[in-house]
């Protein structure tokens, strides 16, 4: 339904006012001008302590007729920026530092060779020394003079597991903070002022820059990711959204929980956190344990391979990292705490010329031994909204979902990219908070150009799957596709088109036809063309700076192949136990009880309507001190049914640490590239469910599974599960034979508290049901 101009203007004014008012409430609360008690008295908060969605506080509350403006607020001003006028920036590739082992007593520490002032990286956190010395200055946060310099919790509980076995060889050192120079989403647009946007930059306590970073890793070369928190010290200086405490989730690296970034160990401005990105190949303790299988390997940098233990069928490729501070993930990731992470292996080496019988020679380039990116391009899709001043905006009170009205690729508004007429690999990532995509590539005649899907969520498919339209790509999902542009000629243009329409954060409204999407027959501004490809004769090399490719030069011909067989299928077998995991509304626990008792702390006035339910027991919203599921022994096969409780909502279900094999779906058909696919995010669909096969191993500790509509996740559709290690396997952590205490981080340091373990998720409990039935 279209509104009259006047009604439309009134509606926009109303929405703008609601947004301003809520921002005002938030500011007043955080600066202590008002208390929640007063807000309740005035009717601005409900007695449950949540924001009343009336009083001109909700853009949705008043409207007689809802316009399909998905942000619920006035359109973001574009300041004259036109689509496809700015080139796609490549993600900022990070240069690793060398780490040198230094033995001190029984411990092997790592010196940052070219950064002499950096504290060594080591097995236990520097918090341990801070605590042992009663807060000696050399171990104290130098920015604030309070608390430890490293945010990682102290002692053995948060020591890096399998440290010597996967001893880091490289270090990536970055800071997250406000950008150092003017950054905008398009050159025509207004620069983001301080604290409206964050970005990563190399170095300790340095300013960042856009676009977001790209980190390239390879199997056999474990690394430290040292992350400095350089955001505003005080909430009231933080631009109205985002948490000053941070934590980085490596999505979905096979790492110890300490380095997964979702074990309630966030850290504060001035502190760093050493994440151990171990490049462990899953099943290292079960399969190919002596590393004789050449397919389970990483590139050695000189044309050879470094074998690693583990199952080559579980090699990973296109990962990413983003904030995972519980209750603030959406705000933080949206604000710029994100980047892409490419893992390279012997099979998926990132070289299209090296022919050793193992390397698949997928489109990438030829200059580097591994990790060429000339024809292997990271595309990070996200949506953004700004206020009328052009400053990034996020609605912190909306728990349905946040939708932007500006489509960005690599944080740039609708860019174009010059390409050669040859095959390209695109590592597509949905980095949106609550929006998902249905993507196609069309030529000038509006005809679809097929894509070959080679990997889902960073896992090679057994065979490439050819599609005209990609399967649904929900928040957190990745698709690696190969597109062959060789039939096009210099001067041709193609577009990436989005067909998935939203009108609010509850879930997609539907999928448009290509014809309708191209005609702009939607009020959703994210529908239609979002990026342009231009076929040209010459493009400069990224891998060999100074070199310019010529489409007509023999040496520059496309030497890549897309083999018919990429890897082997992992079979579905009878499980040791099954579990039912439901994504539901209406949690029973008061996570935001009268004066804020979220664990960890959550924003003032946050409503937490979302929860999860295991095996038909009670629905709970997030409490980081509650273990909802326990994985008792490494290697046991489990089948899980992931269920969307319905009610007009959609949820993408994300599993940390392990990928699972997709078995089946209800209500919707499996996607073209989905059957048997290894994934870590499954879009469930309204009222739908997905069955998966998973097993756990190599590491222990606390992980999570949650809805990757990060707004739902924050409010608080997330649960903790713990993995126990094997007492008979001395290679693994012997600290994690039991559930360990939960860290409780503060700016002054971390204490530990003991968690409860829910019987419905605990196979050791007598009432545990290993064969639950949905609705039973
Ligand atoms: Cu959800």
XYZ file of C-alpha atoms and ligand atoms in Angstrom:
777
model
C 0.000 0.000 0.000
C 1.286 3.427 -0.913
C 0.743 6.390 1.401
C -0.310 9.851 0.394
C 2.547 12.343 0.492
C 1.219 14.051 3.621
C 0.573 10.785 5.470
C 3.970 9.595 4.457
C 5.621 12.782 5.727
C 3.721 12.589 9.010
C 4.740 8.966 9.377
C 8.373 9.783 8.782
C 8.244 12.623 11.276
C 6.733 10.271 13.823
C 9.393 7.658 13.216
C 12.161 10.223 13.445
C 10.735 11.548 16.705
C 10.434 8.070 18.175
C 14.016 7.375 17.334
C 15.244 10.667 18.772
C 13.273 10.099 21.941
C 14.684 6.661 22.499
C 18.200 7.907 21.906
C 17.466 10.615 24.473
C 16.278 8.071 27.041
C 19.368 6.003 26.445
C 21.670 9.012 26.863
C 19.905 10.169 30.021
C 20.187 6.699 31.535
C 23.812 6.130 30.685
C 24.876 9.520 31.974
C 22.921 9.021 35.205
C 20.547 11.952 34.648
C 17.565 9.697 35.318
C 17.134 6.345 37.010
C 15.134 3.405 35.766
C 12.869 3.869 38.791
C 11.960 7.344 37.538
C 11.418 6.062 34.009
C 9.005 3.437 35.325
C 7.161 6.122 37.284
C 6.791 8.218 34.159
C 5.503 5.262 32.161
C 8.505 5.235 29.875
C 9.625 1.893 31.203
C 7.207 -0.916 31.972
C 7.262 -2.285 35.513
C 9.210 -5.235 34.135
C 11.881 -2.656 33.476
C 11.639 -2.673 29.711
C 11.032 0.259 27.477
C 7.357 0.869 26.833
C 6.860 0.771 23.106
C 4.348 3.607 23.195
C 4.776 7.242 24.122
C 6.365 8.065 20.826
C 9.146 5.654 21.579
C 8.492 3.054 18.947
C 8.419 3.816 15.265
C 5.975 0.944 14.862
C 3.642 1.697 17.759
C 1.451 4.474 16.351
C 1.222 3.771 12.714
C -2.200 3.196 11.273
C -0.642 2.173 7.990
C 2.869 0.854 7.995
C 4.901 1.921 5.029
C 7.320 -0.719 3.855
C 10.332 1.171 4.931
C 12.205 -1.579 6.643
C 14.226 0.582 9.003
C 11.019 2.079 10.408
C 12.767 5.433 10.190
C 13.336 8.038 7.469
C 15.455 6.929 4.534
C 19.169 7.481 4.914
C 20.280 10.526 2.934
C 22.655 9.586 0.127
C 24.156 13.068 -0.370
C 24.039 12.550 -4.104
C 25.925 9.259 -4.057
C 24.860 7.173 -7.034
C 25.065 3.397 -7.228
C 28.033 1.868 -9.052
C 30.132 5.036 -9.022
C 32.795 3.893 -6.588
C 35.123 0.904 -7.039
C 34.871 -2.037 -4.671
C 37.642 -1.716 -2.126
C 39.443 -4.976 -1.419
C 39.456 -5.829 2.267
C 42.544 -4.570 4.107
C 44.954 -7.481 4.001
C 46.920 -7.755 7.209
C 50.650 -8.450 7.354
C 51.651 -11.019 9.977
C 54.560 -10.540 12.373
C 57.099 -13.253 13.126
C 56.994 -14.815 16.568
C 60.166 -16.240 18.142
C 59.965 -18.908 20.862
C 61.716 -17.972 24.108
C 61.904 -20.585 26.875
C 61.434 -19.343 30.427
C 61.373 -22.064 33.048
C 58.833 -24.645 31.897
C 57.029 -22.294 29.554
C 57.584 -21.378 25.928
C 56.772 -17.720 25.325
C 56.686 -15.927 22.013
C 58.546 -12.740 21.306
C 57.086 -10.370 18.704
C 60.335 -10.120 16.761
C 59.886 -6.719 15.157
C 57.785 -5.226 17.960
C 60.108 -5.162 20.939
C 57.722 -3.245 23.193
C 54.921 -5.805 22.832
C 54.506 -8.147 25.801
C 55.337 -11.749 24.846
C 52.484 -14.033 23.898
C 52.251 -16.944 26.270
C 50.165 -19.891 27.392
C 48.498 -18.278 30.397
C 47.172 -14.731 30.392
C 49.234 -11.848 31.771
C 46.271 -11.433 34.111
C 47.838 -14.325 36.053
C 50.933 -12.211 36.855
C 48.771 -9.150 37.507
C 46.817 -11.097 40.131
C 49.875 -12.812 41.625
C 51.674 -9.504 42.165
C 48.628 -7.707 43.524
C 48.489 -5.527 40.445
C 52.130 -4.656 39.708
C 52.384 -1.689 37.345
C 54.090 -3.617 34.541
C 51.046 -5.922 34.279
C 48.435 -3.157 34.565
C 46.262 -1.704 31.810
C 48.444 1.266 30.803
C 45.521 3.325 29.496
C 43.393 3.289 32.636
C 45.876 2.360 35.360
C 43.361 -0.192 36.656
C 42.914 -3.877 35.923
C 45.271 -6.205 34.057
C 46.808 -5.334 30.680
C 45.511 -8.578 29.147
C 41.774 -9.166 29.254
C 42.047 -12.946 28.989
C 41.017 -14.458 32.341
C 43.834 -15.667 34.624
C 45.224 -19.111 35.358
C 44.804 -22.546 33.851
C 41.097 -22.239 33.029
C 41.880 -19.792 30.237
C 45.364 -21.003 29.348
C 45.799 -21.757 25.641
C 45.123 -25.455 25.111
C 47.603 -27.566 23.095
C 49.995 -24.608 23.092
C 53.216 -26.438 22.188
C 51.523 -28.728 19.709
C 50.016 -25.783 17.828
C 52.659 -23.223 18.767
C 51.921 -19.970 16.918
C 54.418 -18.985 14.245
C 52.817 -15.712 13.193
C 51.125 -12.878 15.003
C 48.450 -10.475 13.794
C 48.300 -7.376 15.942
C 45.384 -5.019 15.522
C 43.390 -2.407 17.359
C 39.710 -1.700 17.120
C 38.805 1.912 17.589
C 37.572 5.039 15.914
C 38.895 5.624 12.396
C 42.059 7.622 12.101
C 41.017 9.673 9.126
C 37.769 10.587 7.415
C 35.922 7.438 6.517
C 32.611 7.248 4.757
C 30.524 4.629 3.048
C 30.933 6.404 -0.290
C 33.107 9.415 -1.251
C 29.973 11.527 -1.783
C 28.703 10.734 1.671
C 29.537 12.523 4.858
C 32.469 11.283 6.906
C 31.540 9.264 9.966
C 32.295 11.324 13.030
C 34.140 9.871 15.984
C 32.536 6.917 17.715
C 29.746 6.386 15.186
C 31.787 3.761 13.412
C 34.710 1.568 14.446
C 37.405 0.056 12.353
C 40.465 -2.123 12.765
C 43.973 -0.862 12.215
C 47.365 -2.554 12.523
C 49.358 -1.885 15.702
C 48.639 -1.479 19.392
C 46.163 1.210 20.448
C 46.184 2.664 16.947
C 43.414 4.172 14.865
C 41.675 2.053 12.296
C 40.682 2.389 8.719
C 38.000 1.036 6.376
C 37.318 -1.274 4.599
C 37.378 -4.089 7.180
C 40.427 -6.361 7.409
C 41.267 -9.633 5.674
C 43.488 -12.109 7.469
C 44.996 -14.945 5.457
C 46.036 -18.069 7.354
C 47.201 -21.508 6.334
C 47.018 -24.956 7.905
C 50.240 -25.791 9.684
C 50.859 -22.160 10.625
C 49.053 -21.377 13.878
C 48.797 -17.693 14.755
C 48.099 -15.287 17.568
C 45.492 -12.628 16.942
C 46.348 -9.924 19.463
C 43.399 -7.578 19.646
C 43.718 -4.226 21.425
C 40.515 -2.548 22.548
C 40.853 1.125 21.610
C 37.211 2.245 21.677
C 35.839 5.020 23.898
C 36.565 4.646 27.592
C 33.104 5.747 28.668
C 29.688 4.663 27.364
C 28.516 8.255 27.139
C 31.296 8.994 24.635
C 30.535 5.945 22.542
C 28.257 7.412 19.884
C 24.979 6.029 21.269
C 25.469 2.367 20.429
C 28.065 -0.350 20.848
C 29.610 -1.782 23.976
C 32.973 -0.542 25.182
C 33.823 -4.123 26.157
C 34.563 -6.417 23.241
C 35.365 -9.978 22.339
C 36.296 -11.436 18.966
C 34.685 -14.609 17.679
C 36.587 -16.572 15.061
C 33.583 -17.872 13.115
C 34.037 -20.955 12.809
C 37.687 -21.794 13.463
C 38.442 -25.067 15.208
C 39.892 -23.413 18.308
C 39.827 -23.812 22.071
C 36.919 -22.051 23.771
C 39.373 -19.508 25.227
C 39.981 -18.342 21.667
C 36.447 -18.777 20.320
C 35.481 -15.346 21.594
C 32.163 -16.490 23.053
C 33.052 -17.806 26.490
C 32.057 -14.655 28.395
C 35.578 -13.249 28.385
C 35.140 -9.748 27.008
C 37.791 -7.122 27.606
C 37.961 -3.398 28.128
C 39.556 -0.299 26.543
C 43.323 -0.293 26.939
C 43.500 -4.076 27.268
C 44.526 -6.660 24.693
C 43.425 -10.260 24.330
C 45.585 -12.941 22.728
C 43.450 -15.312 20.670
C 45.138 -18.570 19.665
C 43.991 -19.285 16.123
C 45.441 -22.745 16.068
C 44.509 -23.908 12.508
C 43.680 -27.272 14.073
C 42.100 -29.617 11.566
C 39.082 -31.315 13.137
C 39.377 -34.988 14.153
C 43.137 -34.559 14.716
C 42.850 -37.040 17.600
C 40.814 -39.619 15.654
C 41.718 -39.617 11.975
C 45.073 -39.330 10.231
C 46.620 -38.782 13.650
C 50.171 -39.165 12.376
C 49.621 -36.777 9.457
C 50.429 -39.070 6.551
C 47.512 -38.017 4.329
C 48.742 -35.331 1.926
C 45.205 -34.051 1.473
C 45.265 -32.944 5.107
C 47.893 -30.259 4.718
C 48.805 -26.620 4.347
C 51.002 -24.878 1.766
C 54.657 -24.657 2.849
C 55.323 -21.445 0.904
C 57.712 -23.130 -1.552
C 55.479 -25.302 -3.665
C 55.349 -28.077 -1.086
C 53.013 -29.197 1.657
C 53.079 -29.363 5.436
C 50.968 -32.320 6.524
C 48.727 -31.891 9.553
C 46.747 -34.447 11.573
C 42.983 -34.558 11.090
C 40.300 -35.307 8.526
C 40.819 -33.549 5.172
C 37.033 -33.609 4.658
C 36.813 -31.056 7.455
C 39.241 -28.530 5.958
C 37.890 -24.982 6.175
C 38.339 -22.035 3.838
C 36.143 -18.929 4.090
C 35.729 -17.907 7.710
C 35.217 -14.510 9.273
C 35.521 -12.853 12.651
C 33.228 -10.490 14.441
C 32.357 -9.245 17.888
C 30.552 -11.608 20.234
C 30.035 -9.551 23.400
C 26.850 -11.105 24.788
C 23.875 -8.705 24.617
C 25.824 -6.289 22.342
C 26.935 -8.387 19.378
C 24.647 -6.693 16.845
C 25.667 -3.172 17.834
C 29.346 -4.011 17.940
C 29.567 -6.017 14.729
C 27.426 -3.482 12.851
C 29.629 -0.676 14.081
C 32.675 -2.281 12.465
C 33.990 -5.096 14.640
C 34.259 -7.599 11.791
C 36.609 -8.924 9.151
C 37.110 -11.881 6.858
C 39.415 -14.790 7.462
C 40.636 -17.052 4.653
C 42.143 -20.402 5.613
C 44.329 -22.001 2.940
C 45.107 -25.702 2.676
C 46.941 -28.079 0.357
C 43.694 -28.699 -1.494
C 42.392 -25.152 -1.467
C 45.694 -23.389 -1.814
C 44.786 -20.153 -3.535
C 47.042 -20.876 -6.510
C 45.652 -21.788 -9.899
C 48.957 -22.857 -11.450
C 50.611 -25.096 -8.868
C 49.908 -28.660 -9.975
C 50.870 -31.241 -7.355
C 47.912 -33.606 -7.529
C 46.501 -32.225 -4.272
C 45.850 -28.555 -5.112
C 42.433 -28.080 -6.717
C 43.674 -25.020 -8.692
C 40.530 -23.005 -8.073
C 40.404 -19.451 -9.503
C 42.797 -17.254 -7.527
C 45.984 -16.173 -9.330
C 49.525 -17.327 -9.985
C 52.076 -15.000 -8.377
C 52.016 -16.245 -4.797
C 52.689 -19.773 -3.598
C 49.376 -19.643 -1.736
C 46.642 -17.142 -1.003
C 46.428 -15.349 -4.359
C 43.501 -12.944 -4.399
C 43.641 -11.481 -7.912
C 40.718 -13.686 -8.969
C 39.569 -14.818 -5.538
C 37.621 -11.937 -4.072
C 36.094 -11.449 -0.622
C 32.644 -9.854 -0.801
C 31.170 -8.831 2.533
C 27.486 -7.939 2.093
C 25.794 -5.807 4.716
C 23.078 -3.201 5.109
C 23.399 0.115 6.894
C 21.265 3.070 7.890
C 22.232 6.578 8.882
C 20.489 9.429 10.627
C 19.614 12.588 8.712
C 23.157 13.891 9.306
C 24.585 10.897 7.520
C 25.945 9.292 10.685
C 25.650 5.547 11.137
C 22.518 4.673 13.089
C 21.480 1.588 15.036
C 18.185 1.072 16.874
C 19.218 -0.369 20.237
C 15.661 -0.769 21.523
C 14.291 -2.845 18.683
C 14.400 -6.571 19.456
C 12.771 -7.738 16.206
C 15.755 -7.111 13.997
C 17.691 -4.259 12.488
C 17.362 -3.522 8.792
C 19.379 -0.944 6.939
C 18.225 0.760 3.760
C 21.667 1.122 2.163
C 23.314 -1.906 0.618
C 27.037 -2.149 1.119
C 29.726 -4.480 -0.132
C 32.966 -4.346 1.870
C 31.429 -1.385 3.733
C 31.003 0.607 0.509
C 27.657 1.723 -0.870
C 26.789 -0.246 -4.044
C 30.263 -0.461 -5.583
C 31.442 -1.601 -8.998
C 34.329 -3.908 -9.787
C 36.442 -4.186 -12.909
C 37.027 -7.775 -13.956
C 38.750 -9.705 -16.727
C 36.725 -12.018 -18.997
C 37.659 -15.197 -17.105
C 36.681 -17.274 -14.048
C 36.502 -15.654 -10.627
C 35.921 -17.049 -7.176
C 33.845 -14.901 -4.833
C 33.816 -15.528 -1.096
C 30.397 -14.123 -0.304
C 29.521 -13.390 3.301
C 26.260 -12.124 4.751
C 27.526 -9.774 7.463
C 24.103 -8.184 8.013
C 22.525 -8.174 11.434
C 18.977 -9.211 10.507
C 18.784 -9.197 6.737
C 19.391 -12.100 4.447
C 19.843 -12.360 0.743
C 18.852 -14.259 -2.328
C 21.463 -13.371 -4.922
C 21.706 -13.757 -8.668
C 24.072 -12.348 -11.276
C 22.482 -10.908 -14.402
C 23.896 -9.618 -17.649
C 22.871 -6.467 -19.496
C 19.978 -8.262 -21.179
C 18.655 -9.127 -17.696
C 19.513 -12.784 -18.185
C 20.856 -14.840 -15.336
C 24.497 -15.910 -15.378
C 25.017 -19.256 -13.605
C 27.234 -19.603 -10.543
C 28.985 -22.745 -9.408
C 28.807 -23.113 -5.633
C 32.027 -24.747 -4.419
C 31.766 -24.194 -0.661
C 29.161 -23.411 1.979
C 30.201 -21.683 5.205
C 33.826 -22.298 4.280
C 33.474 -26.045 3.631
C 34.139 -27.486 0.184
C 31.161 -29.303 -1.323
C 31.874 -32.833 -2.617
C 30.957 -31.605 -6.116
C 30.293 -28.085 -7.411
C 26.604 -27.222 -7.697
C 25.480 -24.996 -10.541
C 22.730 -22.496 -9.676
C 21.030 -19.528 -11.297
C 20.001 -18.092 -7.957
C 22.002 -18.761 -4.821
C 20.387 -20.501 -1.838
C 19.223 -18.168 0.921
C 22.234 -16.496 2.533
C 21.213 -15.546 6.058
C 23.270 -13.680 8.636
C 26.648 -15.296 9.089
C 26.356 -17.644 6.103
C 29.007 -17.819 3.402
C 28.901 -19.072 -0.156
C 32.029 -19.561 -2.232
C 31.023 -19.393 -5.878
C 32.871 -19.524 -9.190
C 31.522 -17.325 -11.964
C 32.803 -17.714 -15.501
C 32.881 -14.352 -17.273
C 34.806 -15.721 -20.273
C 31.784 -15.481 -22.564
C 31.593 -11.744 -21.987
C 33.531 -9.131 -23.845
C 35.314 -6.003 -22.818
C 32.729 -3.304 -22.140
C 30.024 -5.680 -20.875
C 28.421 -5.001 -17.536
C 26.781 -7.395 -15.093
C 25.040 -6.911 -11.796
C 24.580 -8.785 -8.544
C 20.859 -8.627 -7.789
C 19.118 -9.267 -4.460
C 15.673 -10.864 -4.579
C 14.910 -11.278 -0.882
C 12.483 -8.682 0.385
C 12.068 -7.511 3.972
C 9.592 -5.110 5.506
C 10.575 -5.657 9.140
C 13.110 -7.547 11.208
C 10.867 -10.563 11.841
C 12.095 -12.343 8.762
C 11.859 -12.095 4.991
C 8.589 -11.062 3.401
C 9.316 -13.166 0.369
C 11.398 -13.708 -2.719
C 10.747 -11.467 -5.697
C 11.008 -12.530 -9.277
C 14.043 -11.244 -11.086
C 11.882 -9.162 -13.409
C 10.070 -7.462 -10.539
C 13.254 -6.912 -8.560
C 14.963 -5.338 -11.565
C 11.986 -3.061 -12.168
C 12.242 -1.811 -8.595
C 8.778 -3.065 -7.657
C 9.562 -3.105 -3.944
C 9.563 -0.576 -1.163
C 12.579 -2.392 0.267
C 15.628 -0.432 -0.922
C 17.850 -3.523 -0.652
C 15.991 -5.207 -3.515
C 17.512 -5.063 -6.988
C 21.077 -4.402 -8.095
C 23.627 -4.073 -5.332
C 26.936 -4.376 -7.159
C 28.184 -4.057 -10.740
C 30.871 -5.970 -12.617
C 32.551 -4.268 -15.583
C 34.466 -6.437 -17.991
C 37.726 -4.714 -18.931
C 40.925 -5.645 -20.733
C 43.385 -4.609 -18.015
C 43.281 -4.888 -14.259
C 46.112 -4.256 -11.828
C 47.309 -7.205 -9.762
C 46.712 -7.254 -6.031
C 49.180 -10.077 -5.435
C 51.999 -8.552 -7.510
C 51.789 -4.790 -7.031
C 52.807 -2.952 -10.194
C 51.793 -5.774 -12.522
C 48.864 -5.143 -14.843
C 46.967 -8.073 -16.323
C 46.037 -8.014 -19.995
C 43.081 -10.172 -20.978
C 44.679 -10.764 -24.383
C 48.170 -11.738 -23.128
C 48.947 -15.477 -23.231
C 50.740 -15.452 -19.880
C 47.647 -13.935 -18.277
C 45.239 -16.599 -19.502
C 42.902 -18.264 -17.045
C 44.716 -21.376 -15.783
C 42.215 -22.191 -13.065
C 40.039 -25.286 -13.011
C 36.886 -26.257 -11.172
C 37.267 -30.023 -10.672
C 34.141 -32.167 -10.745
C 35.191 -33.598 -7.391
C 36.265 -31.226 -4.641
C 36.178 -33.465 -1.553
C 34.446 -36.549 -0.117
C 31.041 -36.661 1.497
C 30.915 -37.386 5.241
C 28.301 -40.153 5.614
C 25.286 -39.943 7.910
C 25.495 -42.632 10.599
C 23.408 -43.746 13.560
C 23.935 -41.221 16.362
C 24.932 -41.871 19.961
C 22.214 -39.412 21.013
C 19.832 -36.864 19.572
C 18.856 -33.413 20.752
C 16.070 -30.988 19.883
C 17.002 -27.327 19.950
C 14.125 -24.890 19.602
C 14.361 -21.191 18.869
C 11.435 -19.654 20.704
C 9.868 -16.510 22.014
C 8.868 -16.119 25.646
C 11.699 -17.240 27.891
C 10.708 -18.061 31.444
C 13.594 -16.382 33.211
C 13.836 -12.716 34.108
C 17.195 -11.982 32.495
C 16.415 -8.315 32.842
C 14.821 -8.429 36.250
C 13.992 -5.391 38.205
C 17.261 -3.567 38.257
C 19.254 -5.384 35.672
C 20.485 -8.867 36.480
C 21.669 -10.055 33.105
C 24.785 -12.181 33.217
C 26.890 -10.703 31.788
C 25.622 -7.142 32.047
C 23.113 -6.042 29.402
C 21.957 -2.592 28.287
C 19.574 -0.602 30.456
C 15.998 -1.098 29.374
C 16.760 -4.086 27.174
C 13.803 -6.346 26.601
C 14.773 -10.032 26.223
C 11.829 -11.717 24.538
C 13.876 -14.480 22.880
C 14.958 -17.823 24.191
C 15.942 -21.386 23.423
C 14.627 -24.722 24.593
C 16.399 -28.073 24.788
C 14.563 -31.388 24.444
C 11.192 -29.841 25.249
C 12.169 -28.474 28.678
C 11.732 -24.848 29.731
C 12.640 -21.991 27.396
C 15.558 -19.911 28.622
C 17.167 -16.732 27.460
C 20.918 -16.320 27.709
C 22.654 -16.645 31.029
C 26.392 -17.102 30.470
C 26.598 -18.941 33.791
C 24.189 -21.677 32.692
C 25.351 -24.754 30.769
C 22.374 -25.775 28.643
C 24.087 -28.684 26.913
C 27.064 -30.854 27.774
C 29.127 -32.818 25.253
C 30.441 -35.641 27.441
C 32.993 -37.380 25.205
C 34.988 -36.396 22.117
C 34.036 -38.070 18.854
C 30.475 -39.118 19.652
C 28.093 -38.557 16.764
C 24.962 -36.575 17.620
C 21.932 -35.670 15.542
C 20.273 -32.357 16.308
C 16.939 -31.050 15.122
C 16.979 -27.261 14.976
C 13.431 -25.962 15.222
C 11.938 -22.571 14.558
C 9.157 -22.240 17.106
C 7.115 -20.245 14.593
C 4.966 -17.213 15.272
C 5.855 -15.360 12.118
C 9.574 -15.261 12.819
C 12.629 -16.533 11.046
C 15.938 -17.520 12.614
C 19.329 -18.558 11.255
C 20.780 -21.119 13.656
C 24.543 -20.894 14.253
C 26.737 -23.531 15.857
C 30.170 -22.481 17.095
C 33.386 -24.494 16.764
C 32.113 -27.509 14.818
C 30.424 -27.709 11.457
C 27.667 -30.223 10.959
C 26.428 -32.209 7.991
C 22.990 -31.094 6.796
C 20.608 -34.076 6.752
C 17.101 -32.800 6.052
C 14.595 -29.976 6.356
C 10.908 -29.700 7.110
C 8.449 -27.202 5.608
C 10.973 -25.993 3.022
C 12.967 -27.900 0.442
C 16.689 -28.267 0.992
C 18.655 -25.683 -0.975
C 20.371 -26.725 -4.183
C 23.771 -26.745 -2.468
C 22.541 -27.841 0.940
C 22.006 -31.606 1.019
C 24.933 -33.212 2.816
C 26.668 -29.847 3.011
C 28.892 -29.041 5.944
C 27.727 -25.768 7.440
C 27.763 -23.709 10.606
C 24.649 -21.569 9.964
C 21.275 -22.953 8.875
C 18.457 -20.704 7.869
C 15.362 -22.362 9.430
C 12.484 -20.570 7.719
C 9.228 -19.624 9.373
C 7.951 -22.708 11.198
C 10.663 -24.859 9.641
C 13.288 -27.197 11.046
C 16.643 -28.606 9.967
C 18.308 -31.854 11.044
C 22.090 -32.023 11.287
C 24.860 -34.435 12.258
C 27.687 -33.191 14.448
C 30.520 -34.394 16.651
C 32.954 -32.617 18.908
C 36.629 -33.012 19.654
C 40.166 -31.757 20.254
C 39.267 -28.909 22.600
C 37.240 -28.335 25.734
C 35.400 -25.499 27.401
C 32.379 -23.275 26.889
C 30.934 -22.547 23.458
C 27.559 -21.293 22.282
C 24.851 -21.912 19.745
C 22.401 -19.158 18.907
C 20.256 -17.291 16.428
C 22.458 -15.336 14.013
C 19.867 -12.640 13.591
C 22.207 -10.867 15.992
C 19.377 -8.703 17.323
C 17.540 -11.862 18.429
C 20.819 -13.251 19.715
C 21.326 -10.188 21.896
C 17.818 -10.384 23.303
C 18.753 -13.216 24.212
C 18.403 -16.220 21.890
C 21.657 -17.884 22.798
C 22.735 -20.822 24.912
C 26.010 -22.097 26.251
C 27.214 -25.629 25.733
C 30.366 -27.160 27.182
C 32.695 -29.766 25.724
C 34.607 -32.091 28.019
C 37.983 -33.508 27.054
C 39.167 -37.122 27.225
C 41.115 -38.212 30.355
C 42.859 -40.866 28.254
C 44.138 -38.365 25.709
C 46.941 -36.472 27.386
C 47.393 -34.244 24.349
C 44.141 -32.480 25.159
C 43.482 -30.187 28.082
C 43.234 -32.006 31.399
C 41.726 -28.849 32.906
C 38.578 -29.364 30.848
C 37.665 -32.882 31.979
C 34.997 -31.046 33.999
C 32.920 -27.963 33.357
C 35.078 -25.024 34.383
C 33.936 -21.870 36.199
C 32.567 -18.930 34.230
C 34.649 -15.785 33.961
C 33.015 -12.577 35.153
C 34.974 -9.749 33.522
C 35.178 -6.219 34.936
C 37.542 -3.337 34.121
C 39.425 -4.255 37.307
C 39.958 -7.866 36.366
C 38.184 -11.190 36.050
C 36.734 -13.343 38.817
C 35.148 -16.774 38.363
C 31.695 -18.080 39.296
C 30.362 -21.643 39.198
C 27.762 -22.426 36.536
C 24.653 -24.566 36.789
C 24.166 -27.449 34.335
C 20.672 -28.045 33.003
C 19.481 -31.673 33.312
C 17.776 -31.672 29.891
C 21.150 -31.084 28.252
C 23.305 -33.211 30.529
C 23.803 -36.831 29.383
C 25.122 -37.710 32.863
C 21.813 -36.719 34.469
C 19.373 -39.606 35.114
C 16.451 -37.753 33.513
C 18.337 -36.992 30.286
C 16.542 -38.296 27.201
C 18.908 -39.380 24.404
C 15.955 -39.909 22.001
C 13.718 -36.879 22.440
C 10.677 -36.435 20.233
C 9.531 -33.015 19.101
C 6.402 -31.994 20.983
C 6.656 -35.204 23.014
Cu 16.290 -15.255 15.364
